[in-house]
Coordinates of C-alpha atoms in Angstrom, one line a residue:
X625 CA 124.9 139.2 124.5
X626 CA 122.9 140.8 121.7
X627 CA 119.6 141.3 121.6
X628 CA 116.8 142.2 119.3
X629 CA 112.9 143.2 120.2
X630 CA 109.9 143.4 118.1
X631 CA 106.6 145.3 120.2
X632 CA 102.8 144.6 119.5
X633 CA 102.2 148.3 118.6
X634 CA 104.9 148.2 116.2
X635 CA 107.4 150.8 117.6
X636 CA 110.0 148.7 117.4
X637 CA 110.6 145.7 114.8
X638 CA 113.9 143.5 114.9
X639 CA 115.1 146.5 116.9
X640 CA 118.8 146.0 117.5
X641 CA 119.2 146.6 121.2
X642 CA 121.9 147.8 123.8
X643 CA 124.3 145.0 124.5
X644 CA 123.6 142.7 127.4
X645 CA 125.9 141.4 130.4
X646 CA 126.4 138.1 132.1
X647 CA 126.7 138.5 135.8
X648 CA 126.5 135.6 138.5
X649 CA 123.6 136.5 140.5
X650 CA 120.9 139.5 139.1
X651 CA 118.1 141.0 141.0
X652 CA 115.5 138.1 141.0
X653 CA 112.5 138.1 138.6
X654 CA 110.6 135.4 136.7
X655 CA 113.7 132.9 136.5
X656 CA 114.1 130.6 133.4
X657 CA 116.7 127.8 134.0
X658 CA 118.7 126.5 130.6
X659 CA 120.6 123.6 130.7
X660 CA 122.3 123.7 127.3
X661 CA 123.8 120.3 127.4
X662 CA 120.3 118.5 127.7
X663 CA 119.4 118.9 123.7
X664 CA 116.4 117.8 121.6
X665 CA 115.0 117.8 117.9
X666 CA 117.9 119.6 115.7
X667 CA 116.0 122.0 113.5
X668 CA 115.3 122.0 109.9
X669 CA 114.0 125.3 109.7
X670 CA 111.7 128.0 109.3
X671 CA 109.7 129.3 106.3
X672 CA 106.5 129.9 104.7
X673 CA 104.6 128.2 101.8
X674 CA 105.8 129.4 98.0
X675 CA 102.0 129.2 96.8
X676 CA 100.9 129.8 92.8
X677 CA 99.6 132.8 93.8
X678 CA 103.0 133.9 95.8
X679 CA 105.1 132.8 92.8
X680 CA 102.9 134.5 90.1
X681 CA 103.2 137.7 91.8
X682 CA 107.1 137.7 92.3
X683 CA 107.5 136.7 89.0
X684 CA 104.9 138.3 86.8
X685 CA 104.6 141.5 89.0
X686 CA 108.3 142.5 89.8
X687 CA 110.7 143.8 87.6
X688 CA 113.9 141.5 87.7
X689 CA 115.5 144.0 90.4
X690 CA 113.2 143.6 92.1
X691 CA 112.0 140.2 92.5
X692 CA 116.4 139.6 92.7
X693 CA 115.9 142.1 95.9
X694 CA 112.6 140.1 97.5
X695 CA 114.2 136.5 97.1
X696 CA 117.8 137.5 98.3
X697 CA 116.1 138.8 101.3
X698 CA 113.7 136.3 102.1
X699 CA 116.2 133.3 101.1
X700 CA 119.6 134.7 101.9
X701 CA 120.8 135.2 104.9
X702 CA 123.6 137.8 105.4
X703 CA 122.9 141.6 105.4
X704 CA 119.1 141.2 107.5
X705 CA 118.0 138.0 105.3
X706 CA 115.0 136.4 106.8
X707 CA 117.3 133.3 106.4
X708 CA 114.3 130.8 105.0
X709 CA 115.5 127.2 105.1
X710 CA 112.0 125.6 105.0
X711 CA 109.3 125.8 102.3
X712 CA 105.9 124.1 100.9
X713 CA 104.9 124.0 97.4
X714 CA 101.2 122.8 96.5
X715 CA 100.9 119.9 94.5
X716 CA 98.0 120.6 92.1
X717 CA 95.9 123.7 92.9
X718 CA 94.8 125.2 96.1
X719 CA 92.6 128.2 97.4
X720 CA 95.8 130.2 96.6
X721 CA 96.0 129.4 93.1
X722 CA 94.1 131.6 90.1
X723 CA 92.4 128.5 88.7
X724 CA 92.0 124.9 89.7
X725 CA 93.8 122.2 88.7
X726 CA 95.6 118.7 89.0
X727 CA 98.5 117.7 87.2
X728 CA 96.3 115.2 85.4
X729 CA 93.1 116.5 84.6
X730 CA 91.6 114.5 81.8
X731 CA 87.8 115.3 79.7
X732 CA 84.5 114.6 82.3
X733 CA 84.0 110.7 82.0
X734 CA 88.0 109.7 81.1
X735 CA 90.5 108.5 83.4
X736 CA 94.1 108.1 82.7
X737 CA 95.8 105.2 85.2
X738 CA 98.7 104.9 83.1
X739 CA 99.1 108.8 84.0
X740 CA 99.8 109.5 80.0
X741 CA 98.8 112.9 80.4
X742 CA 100.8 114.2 83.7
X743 CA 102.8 117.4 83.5
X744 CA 103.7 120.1 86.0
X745 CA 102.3 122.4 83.6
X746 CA 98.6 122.3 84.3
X747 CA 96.4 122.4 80.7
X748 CA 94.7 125.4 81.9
X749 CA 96.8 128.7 81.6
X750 CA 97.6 131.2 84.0
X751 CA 96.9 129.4 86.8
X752 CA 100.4 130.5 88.8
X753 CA 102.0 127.3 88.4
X754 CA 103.7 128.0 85.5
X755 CA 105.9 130.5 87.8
X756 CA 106.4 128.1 90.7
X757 CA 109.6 126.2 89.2
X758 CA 111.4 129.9 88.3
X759 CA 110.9 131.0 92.1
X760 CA 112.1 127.9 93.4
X761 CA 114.9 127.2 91.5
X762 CA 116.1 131.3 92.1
X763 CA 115.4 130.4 96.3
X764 CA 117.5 127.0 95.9
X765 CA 120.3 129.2 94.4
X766 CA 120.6 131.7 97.3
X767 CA 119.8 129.0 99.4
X768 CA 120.9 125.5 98.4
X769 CA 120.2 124.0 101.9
X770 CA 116.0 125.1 101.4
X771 CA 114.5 122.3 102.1
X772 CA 111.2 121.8 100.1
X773 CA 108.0 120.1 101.1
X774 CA 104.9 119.3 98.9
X775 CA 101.2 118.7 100.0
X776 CA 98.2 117.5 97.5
X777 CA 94.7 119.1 98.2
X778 CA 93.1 116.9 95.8
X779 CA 94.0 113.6 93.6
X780 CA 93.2 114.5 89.6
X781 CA 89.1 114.6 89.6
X782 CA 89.0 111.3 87.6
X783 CA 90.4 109.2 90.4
X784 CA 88.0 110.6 93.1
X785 CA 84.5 109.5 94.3
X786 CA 82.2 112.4 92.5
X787 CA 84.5 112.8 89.4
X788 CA 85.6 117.0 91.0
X789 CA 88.1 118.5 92.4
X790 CA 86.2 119.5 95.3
X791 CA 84.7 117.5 98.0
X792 CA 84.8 113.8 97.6
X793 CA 87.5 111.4 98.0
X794 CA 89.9 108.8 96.8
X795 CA 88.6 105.7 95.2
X796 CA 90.0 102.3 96.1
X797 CA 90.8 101.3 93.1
X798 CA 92.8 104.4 92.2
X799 CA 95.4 104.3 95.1
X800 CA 98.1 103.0 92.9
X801 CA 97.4 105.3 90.1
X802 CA 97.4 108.3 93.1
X803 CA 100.7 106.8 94.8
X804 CA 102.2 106.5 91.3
X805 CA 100.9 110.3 90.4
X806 CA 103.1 111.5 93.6
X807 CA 106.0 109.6 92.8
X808 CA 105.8 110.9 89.4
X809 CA 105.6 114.7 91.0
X810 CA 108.6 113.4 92.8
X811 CA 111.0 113.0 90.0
X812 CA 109.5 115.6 87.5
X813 CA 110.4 118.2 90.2
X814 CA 113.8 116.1 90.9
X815 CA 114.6 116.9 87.1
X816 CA 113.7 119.9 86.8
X817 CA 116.4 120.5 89.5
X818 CA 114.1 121.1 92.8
X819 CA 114.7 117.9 95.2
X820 CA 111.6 117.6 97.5
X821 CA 112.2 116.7 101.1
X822 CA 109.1 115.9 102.4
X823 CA 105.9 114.5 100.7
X824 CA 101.9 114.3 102.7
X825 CA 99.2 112.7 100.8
X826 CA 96.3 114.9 101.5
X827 CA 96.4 118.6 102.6
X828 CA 93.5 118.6 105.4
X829 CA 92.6 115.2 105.3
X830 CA 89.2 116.3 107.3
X831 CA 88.2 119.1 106.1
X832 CA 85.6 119.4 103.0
X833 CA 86.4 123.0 101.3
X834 CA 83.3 124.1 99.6
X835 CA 85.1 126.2 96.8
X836 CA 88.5 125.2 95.9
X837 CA 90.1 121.3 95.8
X838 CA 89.9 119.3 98.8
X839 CA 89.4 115.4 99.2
X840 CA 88.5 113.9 102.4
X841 CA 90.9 110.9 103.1
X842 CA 90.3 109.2 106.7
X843 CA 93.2 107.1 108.7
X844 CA 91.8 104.1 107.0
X845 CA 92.5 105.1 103.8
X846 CA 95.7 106.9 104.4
X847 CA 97.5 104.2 106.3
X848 CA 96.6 101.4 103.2
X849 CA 98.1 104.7 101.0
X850 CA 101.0 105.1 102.2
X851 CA 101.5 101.4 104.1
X852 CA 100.6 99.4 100.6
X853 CA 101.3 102.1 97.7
X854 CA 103.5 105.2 98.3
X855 CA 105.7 103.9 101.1
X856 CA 107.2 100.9 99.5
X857 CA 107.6 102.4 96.2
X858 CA 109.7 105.3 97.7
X859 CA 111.5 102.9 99.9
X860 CA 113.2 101.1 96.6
X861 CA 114.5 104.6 95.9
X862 CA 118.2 105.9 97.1
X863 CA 117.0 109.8 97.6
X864 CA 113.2 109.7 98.6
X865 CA 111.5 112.5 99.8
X866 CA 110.1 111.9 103.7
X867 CA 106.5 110.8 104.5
X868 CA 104.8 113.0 106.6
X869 CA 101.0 111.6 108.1
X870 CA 97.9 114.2 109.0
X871 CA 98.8 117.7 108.0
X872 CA 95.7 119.3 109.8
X873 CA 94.7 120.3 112.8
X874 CA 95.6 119.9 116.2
X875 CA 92.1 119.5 117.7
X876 CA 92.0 115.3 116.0
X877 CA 95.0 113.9 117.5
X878 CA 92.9 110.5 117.0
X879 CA 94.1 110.3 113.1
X880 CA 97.7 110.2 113.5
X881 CA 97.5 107.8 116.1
X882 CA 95.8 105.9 114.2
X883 CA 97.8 105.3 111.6
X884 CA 100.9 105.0 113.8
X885 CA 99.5 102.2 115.5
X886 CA 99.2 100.3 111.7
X887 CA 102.8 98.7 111.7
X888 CA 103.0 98.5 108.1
X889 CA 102.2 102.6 107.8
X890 CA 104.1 103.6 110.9
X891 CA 107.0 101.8 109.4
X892 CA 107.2 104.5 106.9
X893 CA 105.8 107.3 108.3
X894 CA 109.0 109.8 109.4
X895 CA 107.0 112.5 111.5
X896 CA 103.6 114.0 111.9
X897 CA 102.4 117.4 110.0
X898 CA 100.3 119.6 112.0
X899 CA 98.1 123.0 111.0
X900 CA 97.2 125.3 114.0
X901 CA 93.8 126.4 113.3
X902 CA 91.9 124.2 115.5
X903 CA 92.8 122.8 119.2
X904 CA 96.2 123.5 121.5
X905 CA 99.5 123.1 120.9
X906 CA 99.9 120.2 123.1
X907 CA 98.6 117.7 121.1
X908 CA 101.9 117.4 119.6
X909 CA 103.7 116.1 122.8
X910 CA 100.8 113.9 123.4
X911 CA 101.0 112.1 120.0
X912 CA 105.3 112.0 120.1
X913 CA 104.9 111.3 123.6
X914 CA 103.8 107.9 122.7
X915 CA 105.8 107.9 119.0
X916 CA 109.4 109.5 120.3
X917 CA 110.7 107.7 117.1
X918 CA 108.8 110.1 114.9
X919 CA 109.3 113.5 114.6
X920 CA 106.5 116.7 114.5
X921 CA 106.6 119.9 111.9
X922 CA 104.4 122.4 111.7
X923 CA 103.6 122.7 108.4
X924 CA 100.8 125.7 108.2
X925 CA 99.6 128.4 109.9
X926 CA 98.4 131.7 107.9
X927 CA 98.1 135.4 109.4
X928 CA 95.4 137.5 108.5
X929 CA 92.6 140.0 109.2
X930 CA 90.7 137.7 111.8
X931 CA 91.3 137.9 115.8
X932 CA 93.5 136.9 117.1
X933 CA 96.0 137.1 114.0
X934 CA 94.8 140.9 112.9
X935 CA 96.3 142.5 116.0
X936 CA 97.6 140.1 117.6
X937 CA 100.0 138.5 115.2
X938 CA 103.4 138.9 116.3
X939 CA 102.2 137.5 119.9
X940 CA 99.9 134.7 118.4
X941 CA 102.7 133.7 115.8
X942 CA 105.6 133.9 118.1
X943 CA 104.0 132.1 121.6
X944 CA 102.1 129.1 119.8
X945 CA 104.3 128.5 116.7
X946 CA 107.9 130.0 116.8
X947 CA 108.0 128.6 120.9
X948 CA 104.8 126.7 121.8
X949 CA 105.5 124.1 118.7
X950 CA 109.2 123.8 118.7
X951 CA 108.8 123.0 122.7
X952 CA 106.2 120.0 121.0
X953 CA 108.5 118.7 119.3
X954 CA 108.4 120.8 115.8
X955 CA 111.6 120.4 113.9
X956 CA 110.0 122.7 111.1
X957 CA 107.5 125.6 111.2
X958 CA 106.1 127.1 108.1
X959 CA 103.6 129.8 107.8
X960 CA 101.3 129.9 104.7
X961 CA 101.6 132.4 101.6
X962 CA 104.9 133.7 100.8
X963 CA 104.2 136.6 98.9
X964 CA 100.0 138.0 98.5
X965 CA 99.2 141.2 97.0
X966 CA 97.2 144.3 98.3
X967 CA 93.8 142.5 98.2
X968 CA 95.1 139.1 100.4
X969 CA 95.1 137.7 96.6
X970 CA 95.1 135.9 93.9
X971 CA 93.0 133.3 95.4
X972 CA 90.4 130.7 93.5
X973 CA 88.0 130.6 96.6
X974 CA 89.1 129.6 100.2
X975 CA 90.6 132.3 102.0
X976 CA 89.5 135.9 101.3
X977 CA 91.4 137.9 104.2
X978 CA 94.8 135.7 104.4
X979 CA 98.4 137.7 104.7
X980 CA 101.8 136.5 103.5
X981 CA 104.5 137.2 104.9
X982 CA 105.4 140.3 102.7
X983 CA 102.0 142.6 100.6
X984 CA 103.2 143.2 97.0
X985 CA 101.7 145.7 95.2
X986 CA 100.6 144.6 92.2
X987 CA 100.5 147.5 90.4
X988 CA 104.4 148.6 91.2
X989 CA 106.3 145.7 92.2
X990 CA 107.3 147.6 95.8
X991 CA 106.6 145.4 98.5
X992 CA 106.1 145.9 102.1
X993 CA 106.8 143.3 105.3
X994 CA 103.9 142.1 107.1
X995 CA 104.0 141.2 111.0
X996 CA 104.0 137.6 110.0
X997 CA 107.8 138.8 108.7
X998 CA 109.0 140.2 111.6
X999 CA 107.8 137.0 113.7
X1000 CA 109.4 134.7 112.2
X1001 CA 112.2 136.5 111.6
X1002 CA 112.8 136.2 115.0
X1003 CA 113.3 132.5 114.4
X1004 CA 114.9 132.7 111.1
X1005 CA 117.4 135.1 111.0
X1006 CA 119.4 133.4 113.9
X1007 CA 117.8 129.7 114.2
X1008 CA 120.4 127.6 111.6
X1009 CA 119.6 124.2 110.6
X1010 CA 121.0 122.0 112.4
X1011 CA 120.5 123.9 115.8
X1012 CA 119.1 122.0 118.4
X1013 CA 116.5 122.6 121.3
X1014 CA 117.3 122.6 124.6
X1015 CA 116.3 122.3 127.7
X1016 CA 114.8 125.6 129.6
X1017 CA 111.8 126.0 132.0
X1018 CA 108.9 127.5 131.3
X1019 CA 109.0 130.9 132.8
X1020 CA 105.3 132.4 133.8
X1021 CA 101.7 132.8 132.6
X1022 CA 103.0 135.5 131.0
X1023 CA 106.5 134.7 129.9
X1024 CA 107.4 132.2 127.0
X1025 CA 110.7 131.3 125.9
X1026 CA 112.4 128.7 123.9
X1027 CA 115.9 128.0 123.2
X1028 CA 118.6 126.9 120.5
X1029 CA 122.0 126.2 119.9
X1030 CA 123.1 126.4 116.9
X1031 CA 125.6 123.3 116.0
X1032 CA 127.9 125.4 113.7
X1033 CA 129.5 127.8 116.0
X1034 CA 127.7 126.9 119.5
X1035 CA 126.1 129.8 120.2
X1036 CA 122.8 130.3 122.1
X1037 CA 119.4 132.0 121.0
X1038 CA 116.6 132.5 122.9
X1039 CA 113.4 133.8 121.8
X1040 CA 111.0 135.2 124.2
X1041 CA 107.4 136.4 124.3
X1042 CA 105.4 138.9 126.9
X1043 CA 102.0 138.4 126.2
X1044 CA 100.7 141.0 129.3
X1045 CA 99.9 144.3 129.0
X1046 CA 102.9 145.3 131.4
X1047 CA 106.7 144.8 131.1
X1048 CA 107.4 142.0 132.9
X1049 CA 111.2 140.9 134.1
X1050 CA 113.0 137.9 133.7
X1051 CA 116.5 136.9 134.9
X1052 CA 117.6 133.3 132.9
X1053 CA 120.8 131.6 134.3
X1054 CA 122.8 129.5 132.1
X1055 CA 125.8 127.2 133.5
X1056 CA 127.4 129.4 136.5
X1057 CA 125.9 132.7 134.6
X1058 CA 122.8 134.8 134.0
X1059 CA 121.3 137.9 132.8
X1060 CA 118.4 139.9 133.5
X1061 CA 115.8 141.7 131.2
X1062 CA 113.0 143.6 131.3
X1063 CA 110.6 142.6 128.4
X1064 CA 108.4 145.6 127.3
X1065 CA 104.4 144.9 127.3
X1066 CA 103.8 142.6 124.5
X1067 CA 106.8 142.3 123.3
X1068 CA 108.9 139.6 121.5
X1069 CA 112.6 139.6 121.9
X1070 CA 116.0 137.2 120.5
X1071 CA 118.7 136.8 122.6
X1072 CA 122.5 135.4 121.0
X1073 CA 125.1 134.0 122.8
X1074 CA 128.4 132.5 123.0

């Protein structure tokens, strides 16, 4: 068995460790009991968000080398590649872009309902956007099995309420121009050779930024979106992109519910997109618990320098994302800005202390990995698509594990986290065999098996 460990205090990171073997009956510790022919959700993948601001700086502030040396290693997979098979692009501008911007912005007082005037190219120079197709399109050719998902965080400012980008919210009258705006997204990114998996209509649908685009959109108005616009006109087509609901918090389960309880939006509603800034984890198995049919993803979560994610990041990431999500259900988890430079930029408000998963300096192009990295690396790097969950126990207070077998060559990975502040010891038995390990104080470690 091989195994790798990662520590809190950074001694070791995706430390390559001694060997491990089976026997039939180790010295008893916390036990964790894996029944790897009881399997759940087959994974999708792991990833992070591919923001303007990430793709400006691999593209405008790395020399080709070296930008051909970041993507290989994030994308690829061979040779210590993170092995990214999940991604998020922004449709229009968020926090993380250098200006905002819709895809349709018209003159104050005209609208454009015939969408005359859409491009992926925003009006406004500069803004990052311009660099998002290159990036992709280079991460699809080390990685043609990416999957890419795309989030609005505001309809063009003609079709909302108060005429902005920010605050405010989707007229009535504009939900066909809006569903026809993200259809049109659709196949200008299909064209331009970057098929998009995944769609939601709103980015925080409850949440009111007061500096950069948002757009409240309640159940209400989602489920008549996506039940009466967007959900039948991407049914007529042969290769649409997936409708996820809710992308936001865990703390409102009431909103997905919701609109799964519409028939006419549950019927084309695929899974439920969760953030985890707010409220617990569980609220995932609640909500599939009463929708098995429709899966979960956990579509953004950002490190940074607040508690618990400043020193506390490879824990926080690893327990309530990498194994606290995938146990609810997540087939997906995606943390938020690729790529950020040295001043957790550029940003256009919103966040002012948020980390990526790797710093670049923008002054030389070098580039250093962030704990967010090494987290879900831990995932990545060993996690194929494909691989399913299966069934384990829960371990201790302390103790959190989750494991995968990967449908390509049937072998087993476990990921597990020590939270406490001592090393703790845990023997896990698998058909008529186990091992035994003692995990280091805070400590994350990735076990692989045949």
């Amino acid at each position: 068995m091989q195994v790798w460990l990662s520590t809190a205090n950074g001694e070791k990171q995706l430390a390559r460790e001694t060997d491990l073997a089976f026997d039939v009956s180790p010295n008893a510790g916390t036990v964790i009991d894996i029944d790897a022919n009881k399997r759940h959700q087959a994974m999708i993948g792991f990833g992070a968000a591919i923001t303007d601001s990430s793709a400006w700086l691999i593209d405008k502030h790395m020399s080709a080398a070296q930008r051909d040396k970041l993507l290989r290693e994030l994308f690829g997979r061979g040779d210590g590649g993170l092995g990214i098979d999940f991604t998020r692009l922004t449709i229009g501008a968020s926090d993380f872009s250098r200006a905002h911007y819709s895809l349709d912005d018209m003159p104050p007082g005209q609208s454009d309902p015939m969408l005359a005037h859409f491009s992926l190219t925003p009006k406004i120079a500069g803004t990052g956007a311009e660099e998002v197709l290159p990036v992709v399109r280079a991460a699809l050719a080390i990685n043609p099995r990416l999957k890419v998902m795309a989030s609005p965080w505001s309809a063009p400012a003609w079709m909302k309420t108060n005429g902005s980008l920010l605050h405010g919210t989707l007229k009535y009258e504009y939900h066909t121009a809006f569903a026809n705006y993200l259809v049109k997204y659709v196949d200008a990114m299909e064209a331009a050779g970057v098929p998009i998996f995944a769609l939601t209509v709103q980015n925080e649908p409850r949440f009111n930024p007061p500096d950069y685009p948002g757009m409240l959109l309640s159940a209400g108005a989602r489920l008549l979106l996506i039940g009466q616009q967007l959900g039948p006109k991407l049914a007529q087509r042969e290769r649409a992109p997936l409708i996820f609901d809710w992308d936001h918090n865990w703390d409102i389960e009431t909103e997905p519910l919701a609109l799964l309880a519409d028939p006419l939006a549950n019927r084309y509603v695929a899974a439920v997109a969760w953030h985890c800034y707010a409220g617990y984890v569980d609220a995932q198995t609640r909500v599939h618990d009463k929708y098995p049919d429709k899966d979960a993803y956990l579509t953004e979560c950002s490190g940074g320098d607040w508690k618990p994610m400043k020193d506390d990041g490879l824990l926080t990431i690893t327990r309530r994302l990498l194994i606290g999500s995938v146990r609810g259900w997540s087939r997906g988890v995606l943390l938020w800005n690729l790529a950020l430079d040295e001043n957790h930029g550029p940003h256009a408000g919103g966040c002012r202390d948020c980390r990526g998963l790797v710093t670049i300096d923008s002054k030389t192009g070098t580039y250093t990995r962030t704990v967010d990295y090494v987290a879900l690396a831990h995932a990545s790097r060993f996690v194929r698509p494909g691989a399913q969950r299966v069934e384990s126990s829960e371990g201790n207070k302390d103790i959190d594990n989750v494991v995968f077998r990967n449908a390509d060559d049937g072998s087993l990975v476990m990921i597990v986290a020590n939270s406490s502040s001592a090393s703790q010891r845990f023997v896990a038995h698998e058909a008529k065999r186990a091992f035994a390990y003692t995990m280091p104080a805070r400590s994350v470690a990735t076990f692989v098996w045949r």
